Coordinates of C-alpha atoms and ligand atoms in Angstrom, one line a residue:
M1 CA -220.3 -116.1 105.0
A2 CA -220.2 -112.4 104.9
T3 CA -223.3 -110.6 103.8
G4 CA -223.2 -107.6 101.5
T5 CA -223.3 -105.1 104.3
D6 CA -220.8 -107.1 106.4
R7 CA -218.3 -106.7 103.6
L8 CA -218.5 -102.9 103.8
A9 CA -216.4 -101.1 106.3
A10 CA -218.8 -98.8 108.2
P11 CA -220.0 -96.1 107.8
A12 CA -220.6 -96.5 104.0
T13 CA -223.4 -98.9 103.5
L14 CA -225.1 -100.9 100.8
D15 CA -228.0 -98.4 101.1
D16 CA -225.5 -95.7 100.1
I17 CA -224.6 -97.8 97.0
R18 CA -228.2 -98.4 96.2
S19 CA -229.0 -94.7 96.4
C20 CA -227.5 -94.4 92.9
V21 CA -230.5 -94.3 90.5
H22 CA -228.2 -94.8 87.5
C23 CA -229.3 -91.5 85.8
G24 CA -225.8 -90.8 84.4
I25 CA -225.9 -87.1 85.3
C26 CA -222.5 -87.4 86.9
L27 CA -220.8 -88.8 83.8
P28 CA -219.8 -85.6 82.1
A29 CA -218.3 -84.3 85.3
C30 CA -216.0 -87.4 85.7
P31 CA -212.5 -86.8 84.3
T32 CA -211.7 -90.5 83.7
Y33 CA -215.0 -91.0 81.8
R34 CA -214.3 -87.9 79.7
A35 CA -210.9 -89.2 78.9
L36 CA -211.8 -92.8 78.2
G37 CA -215.6 -92.9 77.4
E38 CA -215.8 -96.2 79.3
E39 CA -218.8 -96.9 81.5
M40 CA -216.6 -98.9 84.0
D41 CA -214.4 -95.8 84.3
S42 CA -217.4 -93.6 85.2
P43 CA -219.0 -93.0 88.6
R44 CA -222.1 -95.0 87.6
G45 CA -220.0 -97.9 86.3
R46 CA -217.8 -98.0 89.4
I47 CA -220.9 -98.0 91.6
Y48 CA -222.3 -101.0 89.6
L49 CA -219.0 -102.8 90.3
M50 CA -219.0 -101.9 94.0
R51 CA -222.6 -103.1 94.3
A52 CA -221.8 -106.4 92.6
V53 CA -218.9 -106.9 95.1
A54 CA -221.0 -105.8 98.1
E55 CA -223.8 -108.2 97.1
G56 CA -221.4 -111.0 96.7
R57 CA -221.9 -111.4 92.9
L58 CA -218.4 -110.3 92.0
D59 CA -215.0 -111.0 93.6
V60 CA -212.4 -108.4 94.1
T61 CA -210.5 -109.1 90.9
E62 CA -207.7 -107.3 89.2
T63 CA -210.1 -105.8 86.7
Y64 CA -212.3 -104.5 89.5
T65 CA -209.2 -103.1 91.3
H66 CA -208.0 -101.5 88.1
H67 CA -211.2 -99.5 87.5
L68 CA -211.3 -98.3 91.1
D69 CA -207.6 -97.5 91.1
L70 CA -208.1 -95.3 88.0
C71 CA -210.7 -93.2 89.9
L72 CA -209.1 -90.0 91.1
G73 CA -211.3 -89.7 94.2
C74 CA -211.9 -86.1 93.0
R75 CA -215.6 -86.3 94.0
A76 CA -216.8 -84.2 91.0
C77 CA -219.5 -86.8 90.7
E78 CA -220.7 -86.1 94.2
T79 CA -221.1 -82.4 93.3
A80 CA -223.0 -83.4 90.1
C81 CA -225.2 -86.1 91.7
P82 CA -228.8 -85.0 92.3
A83 CA -229.4 -88.2 94.5
G84 CA -226.7 -87.3 97.0
V85 CA -224.7 -90.5 96.5
P86 CA -221.7 -90.2 98.9
F87 CA -219.2 -91.4 96.2
G88 CA -216.1 -90.4 98.2
S89 CA -217.0 -92.7 101.2
L90 CA -218.0 -95.5 98.9
L91 CA -214.7 -95.3 97.1
E92 CA -212.7 -95.2 100.3
T93 CA -214.7 -98.2 101.6
A94 CA -214.2 -100.1 98.3
R95 CA -210.4 -99.4 98.5
A96 CA -210.3 -100.7 102.0
E97 CA -211.8 -104.0 100.7
I98 CA -209.1 -104.1 98.0
E99 CA -206.4 -103.4 100.6
R100 CA -207.6 -106.5 102.5
G101 CA -207.7 -108.6 99.3
G102 CA -204.1 -107.6 98.3
R103 CA -204.8 -107.9 94.5
R104 CA -202.4 -105.3 93.2
P105 CA -199.3 -106.1 91.3
L106 CA -196.0 -106.3 93.2
R107 CA -194.6 -103.1 91.6
R108 CA -197.7 -101.1 92.7
R109 CA -197.5 -102.6 96.2
L110 CA -193.8 -101.6 96.6
L111 CA -194.5 -98.1 95.4
E112 CA -197.4 -97.7 97.8
A113 CA -195.2 -99.1 100.6
F114 CA -192.7 -96.3 99.9
I115 CA -195.3 -93.6 99.6
F116 CA -197.3 -94.5 102.7
G117 CA -194.0 -95.2 104.6
V118 CA -192.7 -91.7 103.9
F119 CA -195.3 -89.0 103.0
P120 CA -197.5 -89.1 106.1
H121 CA -194.4 -89.0 108.3
P122 CA -193.0 -85.4 108.4
H123 CA -189.6 -86.5 109.9
R124 CA -189.1 -89.2 107.3
L125 CA -190.3 -86.9 104.5
A126 CA -187.7 -84.3 105.6
I127 CA -185.0 -87.0 105.4
V128 CA -186.1 -88.1 101.9
L129 CA -186.3 -84.5 100.7
G130 CA -182.8 -83.9 102.0
L131 CA -181.5 -86.9 100.1
L132 CA -183.3 -85.7 96.9
R133 CA -181.6 -82.3 97.3
R134 CA -178.2 -84.1 97.3
Y135 CA -179.3 -86.2 94.4
R136 CA -179.7 -83.0 92.4
R137 CA -176.7 -81.2 93.7
W138 CA -174.3 -84.1 93.1
G139 CA -175.4 -84.5 89.5
L140 CA -177.1 -87.9 90.1
Q141 CA -180.4 -86.6 88.7
A142 CA -178.8 -85.9 85.3
L143 CA -177.1 -89.4 85.4
V144 CA -180.4 -91.1 86.2
R145 CA -182.2 -89.2 83.5
R146 CA -179.5 -90.2 80.9
S147 CA -179.7 -93.8 82.0
G148 CA -183.2 -94.3 80.6
L149 CA -184.3 -95.7 84.0
L150 CA -187.1 -93.1 84.2
R151 CA -188.6 -94.2 80.9
R152 CA -188.8 -97.8 82.3
I153 CA -190.3 -96.8 85.6
P154 CA -193.0 -94.1 84.9
P155 CA -193.8 -93.5 88.6
L156 CA -190.2 -92.6 89.3
A157 CA -190.3 -90.3 86.3
A158 CA -193.4 -88.6 87.7
M159 CA -191.7 -88.1 91.1
D160 CA -188.5 -86.8 89.4
A161 CA -190.5 -84.2 87.4
L162 CA -192.7 -83.1 90.3
L163 CA -190.0 -82.3 92.8
H164 CA -188.3 -79.7 90.7
D165 CA -187.5 -77.2 93.5
I166 CA -186.9 -78.5 97.0
P167 CA -186.6 -75.4 99.2
R168 CA -184.2 -75.6 102.1
T169 CA -186.4 -75.0 105.2
D170 CA -186.8 -76.3 108.7
G171 CA -190.5 -76.3 107.8
A172 CA -191.8 -75.0 111.1
P173 CA -193.8 -71.7 111.3
P174 CA -193.8 -70.0 114.7
E175 CA -195.9 -71.9 117.3
F176 CA -197.9 -68.8 118.2
L177 CA -198.7 -65.5 116.5
A178 CA -200.8 -62.9 118.3
A179 CA -203.7 -61.1 116.7
R180 CA -203.0 -57.5 115.6
G181 CA -205.3 -55.4 117.7
R182 CA -208.2 -56.9 119.7
A183 CA -208.4 -60.6 119.1
L184 CA -211.6 -62.1 117.6
G185 CA -210.6 -65.4 119.0
R186 CA -208.1 -68.2 118.6
V187 CA -207.5 -70.6 115.7
A188 CA -205.1 -73.5 115.2
L189 CA -203.2 -74.0 111.9
L190 CA -202.8 -77.4 110.4
T191 CA -199.3 -77.2 109.0
G192 CA -199.5 -80.3 106.8
C193 CA -196.7 -82.7 105.7
V194 CA -195.9 -81.6 102.2
Q195 CA -197.0 -78.0 102.9
R196 CA -194.6 -77.8 105.9
H197 CA -191.6 -78.9 103.9
L198 CA -192.2 -77.6 100.4
F199 CA -194.5 -74.6 100.9
A200 CA -193.4 -73.3 104.3
D201 CA -193.9 -69.8 103.0
V202 CA -197.6 -70.5 102.6
N203 CA -197.9 -71.5 106.3
H204 CA -196.0 -68.4 107.3
D205 CA -198.2 -66.1 105.1
T206 CA -201.3 -67.9 106.4
M207 CA -200.4 -67.1 110.0
R208 CA -199.5 -63.5 109.3
L209 CA -202.8 -62.9 107.4
L210 CA -204.9 -64.6 110.1
A211 CA -203.2 -62.5 112.8
L212 CA -203.9 -59.4 110.8
A213 CA -207.5 -60.5 110.4
G214 CA -207.8 -60.5 114.2
W215 CA -207.0 -64.1 115.2
D216 CA -204.5 -65.4 117.7
V217 CA -202.9 -68.3 115.8
V218 CA -201.4 -71.4 117.3
A219 CA -199.5 -74.0 115.2
P220 CA -198.6 -76.9 117.6
R221 CA -195.2 -78.2 116.5
E222 CA -195.8 -81.8 117.5
Q223 CA -198.8 -82.2 115.2
G224 CA -198.7 -85.2 112.9
C225 CA -200.2 -86.0 109.6
C226 CA -204.0 -85.7 109.0
G227 CA -204.2 -89.1 107.3
A228 CA -205.7 -87.8 104.0
L229 CA -203.5 -90.0 101.8
E230 CA -204.4 -93.1 103.9
L231 CA -208.1 -92.3 103.8
H232 CA -208.1 -91.9 100.0
G233 CA -206.0 -95.1 99.7
G234 CA -208.5 -97.1 101.8
R235 CA -206.0 -97.6 104.6
L236 CA -208.7 -96.9 107.1
D237 CA -207.1 -98.3 110.3
A238 CA -204.0 -96.1 109.8
F239 CA -206.3 -93.1 108.9
R240 CA -208.4 -93.6 112.0
A241 CA -205.2 -93.8 114.2
R242 CA -204.0 -90.5 112.7
A243 CA -207.3 -88.8 113.1
R244 CA -207.4 -89.7 116.8
A245 CA -203.8 -88.6 117.3
L246 CA -204.2 -85.3 115.5
A247 CA -207.5 -84.5 117.3
A248 CA -205.7 -85.1 120.6
T249 CA -202.8 -82.8 119.6
L250 CA -204.8 -79.9 118.3
P251 CA -206.0 -77.6 121.1
S252 CA -209.7 -78.1 122.0
D253 CA -210.3 -74.5 123.0
V254 CA -209.9 -72.9 119.5
D255 CA -212.7 -71.4 117.5
W256 CA -211.5 -72.8 114.2
I257 CA -208.9 -75.3 112.8
V258 CA -207.5 -73.7 109.7
T259 CA -206.2 -75.6 106.7
N260 CA -204.5 -74.2 103.6
A261 CA -204.1 -77.5 101.8
A262 CA -207.4 -78.6 100.2
G263 CA -206.7 -82.4 100.6
C264 CA -206.0 -82.0 104.3
G265 CA -209.0 -79.8 104.9
S266 CA -211.3 -82.3 103.2
A267 CA -210.0 -85.2 105.3
L268 CA -210.5 -83.2 108.5
R269 CA -214.1 -82.4 107.6
D270 CA -214.6 -86.2 107.2
Y271 CA -213.2 -87.0 110.7
G272 CA -216.5 -87.3 112.4
H273 CA -217.9 -89.5 109.6
W274 CA -215.1 -92.1 110.0
V275 CA -214.3 -91.8 113.7
D276 CA -217.4 -91.1 115.7
E277 CA -215.8 -89.6 118.8
D278 CA -216.2 -86.2 120.5
A279 CA -212.7 -85.1 119.7
T280 CA -212.8 -86.0 116.0
R281 CA -216.3 -84.7 115.6
R282 CA -215.1 -81.4 117.1
V283 CA -212.2 -81.2 114.6
A284 CA -214.6 -81.9 111.7
A285 CA -217.1 -79.3 112.8
R286 CA -214.4 -76.5 113.3
S287 CA -212.3 -77.1 110.2
R288 CA -212.2 -74.2 107.8
D289 CA -210.2 -73.4 104.7
V290 CA -208.1 -70.3 105.3
T291 CA -209.9 -68.4 102.6
E292 CA -213.2 -68.8 104.4
L293 CA -211.9 -66.9 107.4
L294 CA -209.9 -64.3 105.4
V295 CA -213.0 -63.4 103.3
E296 CA -214.7 -62.2 106.5
A297 CA -211.8 -59.8 107.2
D298 CA -211.2 -56.3 106.0
L299 CA -207.7 -56.7 104.8
P300 CA -205.8 -53.6 103.6
L301 CA -205.0 -54.8 100.1
G302 CA -202.9 -52.7 97.7
S303 CA -202.5 -52.7 94.0
L304 CA -201.3 -55.8 92.2
P305 CA -201.4 -55.3 88.5
L306 CA -201.4 -58.9 87.3
T307 CA -203.6 -61.2 85.2
V308 CA -204.3 -64.5 86.9
T309 CA -206.7 -67.4 86.6
Y310 CA -208.0 -69.7 89.3
H311 CA -208.0 -73.5 89.4
D312 CA -210.4 -75.2 91.8
P313 CA -208.7 -77.9 93.8
C314 CA -211.0 -80.9 93.8
H315 CA -210.9 -81.3 97.5
L316 CA -211.8 -77.7 98.0
A317 CA -214.5 -77.4 95.4
H318 CA -216.0 -80.9 95.7
G319 CA -214.7 -82.1 99.0
Q320 CA -215.4 -79.0 101.0
R321 CA -217.7 -77.1 98.7
V322 CA -215.6 -73.9 98.9
R323 CA -215.6 -72.0 95.6
T324 CA -216.6 -68.5 96.3
A325 CA -214.3 -67.5 99.1
P326 CA -211.0 -67.7 97.2
R327 CA -212.6 -66.0 94.1
A328 CA -214.0 -63.2 96.3
L329 CA -210.6 -62.6 97.9
L330 CA -208.9 -62.4 94.6
G331 CA -211.6 -60.0 93.4
R332 CA -210.8 -57.6 96.2
I333 CA -207.1 -57.1 95.2
P334 CA -207.0 -53.8 93.3
D335 CA -205.8 -54.0 89.7
L336 CA -205.7 -57.8 89.7
A337 CA -207.5 -59.2 86.7
V338 CA -209.0 -62.7 87.2
V339 CA -209.7 -64.5 83.9
P340 CA -212.2 -67.4 84.2
L341 CA -210.7 -70.8 83.6
A342 CA -212.9 -73.3 81.6
D343 CA -213.3 -76.6 83.4
S344 CA -211.7 -75.0 86.5
D345 CA -213.0 -77.7 88.7
L346 CA -211.9 -80.6 86.5
C347 CA -209.0 -82.5 88.2
C348 CA -205.5 -81.6 87.1
G349 CA -204.4 -85.2 87.7
S350 CA -202.6 -84.6 91.0
A351 CA -205.2 -86.1 93.3
G352 CA -203.0 -86.9 96.3
V353 CA -200.4 -89.4 95.0
Y354 CA -202.5 -90.4 91.9
N355 CA -200.0 -88.7 89.6
V356 CA -197.3 -91.1 90.9
L357 CA -199.5 -94.2 91.0
E358 CA -201.4 -93.6 87.7
P359 CA -199.0 -91.3 85.7
E360 CA -200.5 -92.0 82.3
M361 CA -204.1 -90.8 83.1
A362 CA -202.6 -88.0 85.3
D363 CA -200.7 -86.8 82.3
R364 CA -203.7 -86.8 80.1
L365 CA -205.7 -84.7 82.6
L366 CA -202.7 -82.4 83.1
A367 CA -202.5 -81.8 79.3
L368 CA -206.2 -80.8 79.3
K369 CA -205.7 -78.5 82.3
I370 CA -202.6 -76.8 80.7
A371 CA -204.5 -76.3 77.4
R372 CA -207.4 -74.6 79.3
I373 CA -204.9 -72.4 81.2
V374 CA -203.1 -71.4 78.0
E375 CA -206.5 -70.3 76.5
T376 CA -206.9 -67.8 79.4
G377 CA -203.7 -65.9 78.5
A378 CA -202.9 -65.6 82.2
R379 CA -199.3 -66.1 83.2
T380 CA -200.2 -66.8 86.9
V381 CA -202.4 -69.6 88.1
V382 CA -203.8 -69.5 91.6
T383 CA -204.8 -72.6 93.5
G384 CA -205.0 -73.7 97.1
N385 CA -203.5 -77.1 97.2
P386 CA -199.8 -78.2 97.2
G387 CA -200.5 -81.1 94.9
C388 CA -202.2 -79.0 92.3
L389 CA -199.4 -76.3 92.6
M390 CA -196.7 -79.0 91.9
Q391 CA -198.7 -80.8 89.2
I392 CA -199.6 -77.8 87.1
A393 CA -196.1 -76.3 87.5
R394 CA -194.6 -79.6 86.3
G395 CA -196.9 -79.5 83.2
A396 CA -195.9 -75.9 82.5
R397 CA -192.2 -76.7 82.8
A398 CA -192.5 -79.7 80.5
R399 CA -194.0 -77.5 77.8
G400 CA -191.6 -74.6 78.3
L401 CA -194.4 -72.3 79.4
D402 CA -193.6 -69.3 81.6
L403 CA -196.4 -70.0 84.2
E404 CA -196.2 -69.0 87.8
L405 CA -198.2 -71.1 90.3
V406 CA -199.2 -69.5 93.6
H407 CA -201.4 -70.2 96.5
P408 CA -204.2 -67.6 97.2
V409 CA -202.5 -66.6 100.5
T410 CA -199.3 -65.9 98.7
L411 CA -201.0 -63.5 96.3
L412 CA -202.8 -61.8 99.2
A413 CA -199.6 -61.5 101.2
R414 CA -198.0 -59.9 98.1
A415 CA -200.8 -57.4 97.8
M416 CA -201.0 -56.6 101.5
R417 CA -200.1 -53.1 102.7
W418 CA -198.7 -54.6 105.9
E419 CA -197.7 -51.2 107.3
D420 CA -201.3 -50.0 107.3
R421 CA -202.2 -52.2 110.3
Ligands
SF4_501 S1 -214.4 -89.4 92.1 FE1 -213.8 -88.3 90.2 S2 -212.7 -89.8 88.9 FE2 -213.8 -91.0 90.5 S3 -215.8 -91.5 89.6 FE3 -216.1 -89.6 90.7 S4 -215.8 -88.0 89.2 FE4 -214.9 -89.9 88.3
SF4_502 S1 -224.0 -91.3 91.1 FE1 -225.8 -89.9 91.2 S2 -225.6 -88.8 89.2 FE2 -224.3 -90.6 89.0 S3 -225.6 -92.2 88.1 FE3 -225.8 -92.4 90.3 S4 -227.6 -91.2 90.9 FE4 -227.0 -90.5 88.9

């Protein structure tokens, strides 16, 4: 019979679970606990459940699965925890256990099969986005909306509402952009799956800004998915295979591997934790969010008279502990007013594909986020993750709000006096 530690997929251990001292300091930081007030939907409650399963006192039941599925994986509890409990790894390990047990309802399993069969595959994603474009253009969307089908299948409604604009793009930025002036070194850009197809302009702006900051930038065309969705979904074998493949594709002689999607950056920084090999450890050690490199540069920024507010993506603030660099960069743009956002690091409900898998809770969190944004009076929201950009834009559209959602590099690119370099 499996012992407690045998039932955990390394490297998260029973000792990690037992490092929770049940103090409850993390509870106010947890979005699902704030929404429901239920212990079992708090970090502490979920750790109790994980411990019971790991010690063989509880089976992987539907109730257990439900409480863990409702967790956003936002890792706000990790930031709050004084005991250093690695909640993200514990959750990913527990979800791997659920995956092995196959306890989810058929509808959920079918939805996950679609999501994991499409999103981490850039070519398949391009085909699906092309079909969705036609679905709009040929009036099928209006037909489906009128049919009432979306009301009966909330995940479908969530996807329909999220993908409002599907830009036509080949998705690929140039494979190389030389530094302006003397090069500080060389960096590789992770172009991302969703980012590549839906926010290609962010990749282009990232490359231009990095080149201006003095970096030779390479963006290998054949790079695959980073595996973030699979990691957070507990599909650890698939994640490990993707981590190895990506580490083999990214050049080993670069100073930094730059990400501009918080979820991808967070996964890359965890590579060495989950795949203890030279190449993956190297990727983890060299991963940096684009704002961390740009904040070191002396960019020629011109006036941008605008009032904005900044939302912290969970996987940037909690997953990578990057909070000051984006704010410092915004603070350098002349005439840009940055209004603080209350609960700026509280999840907006996007959380990878959470808003499709758990639309009800995602909507509650989105409503809270939109209310906070409205309080600021800002008409532009800045945030560095494609999921947050789409989720908050969707919330604004649904309420008829005139809100613009932009990535920090988009705003920087807008403010740049390109001709000055
Ligand atoms: S990861 Fe987020 S939602 Fe899950 S327990 Fe921690 S704070 Fe709560
Ligand atoms: S996870 Fe950390 S903060 Fe939360 S109850 Fe356990 S020890 Fe306390």
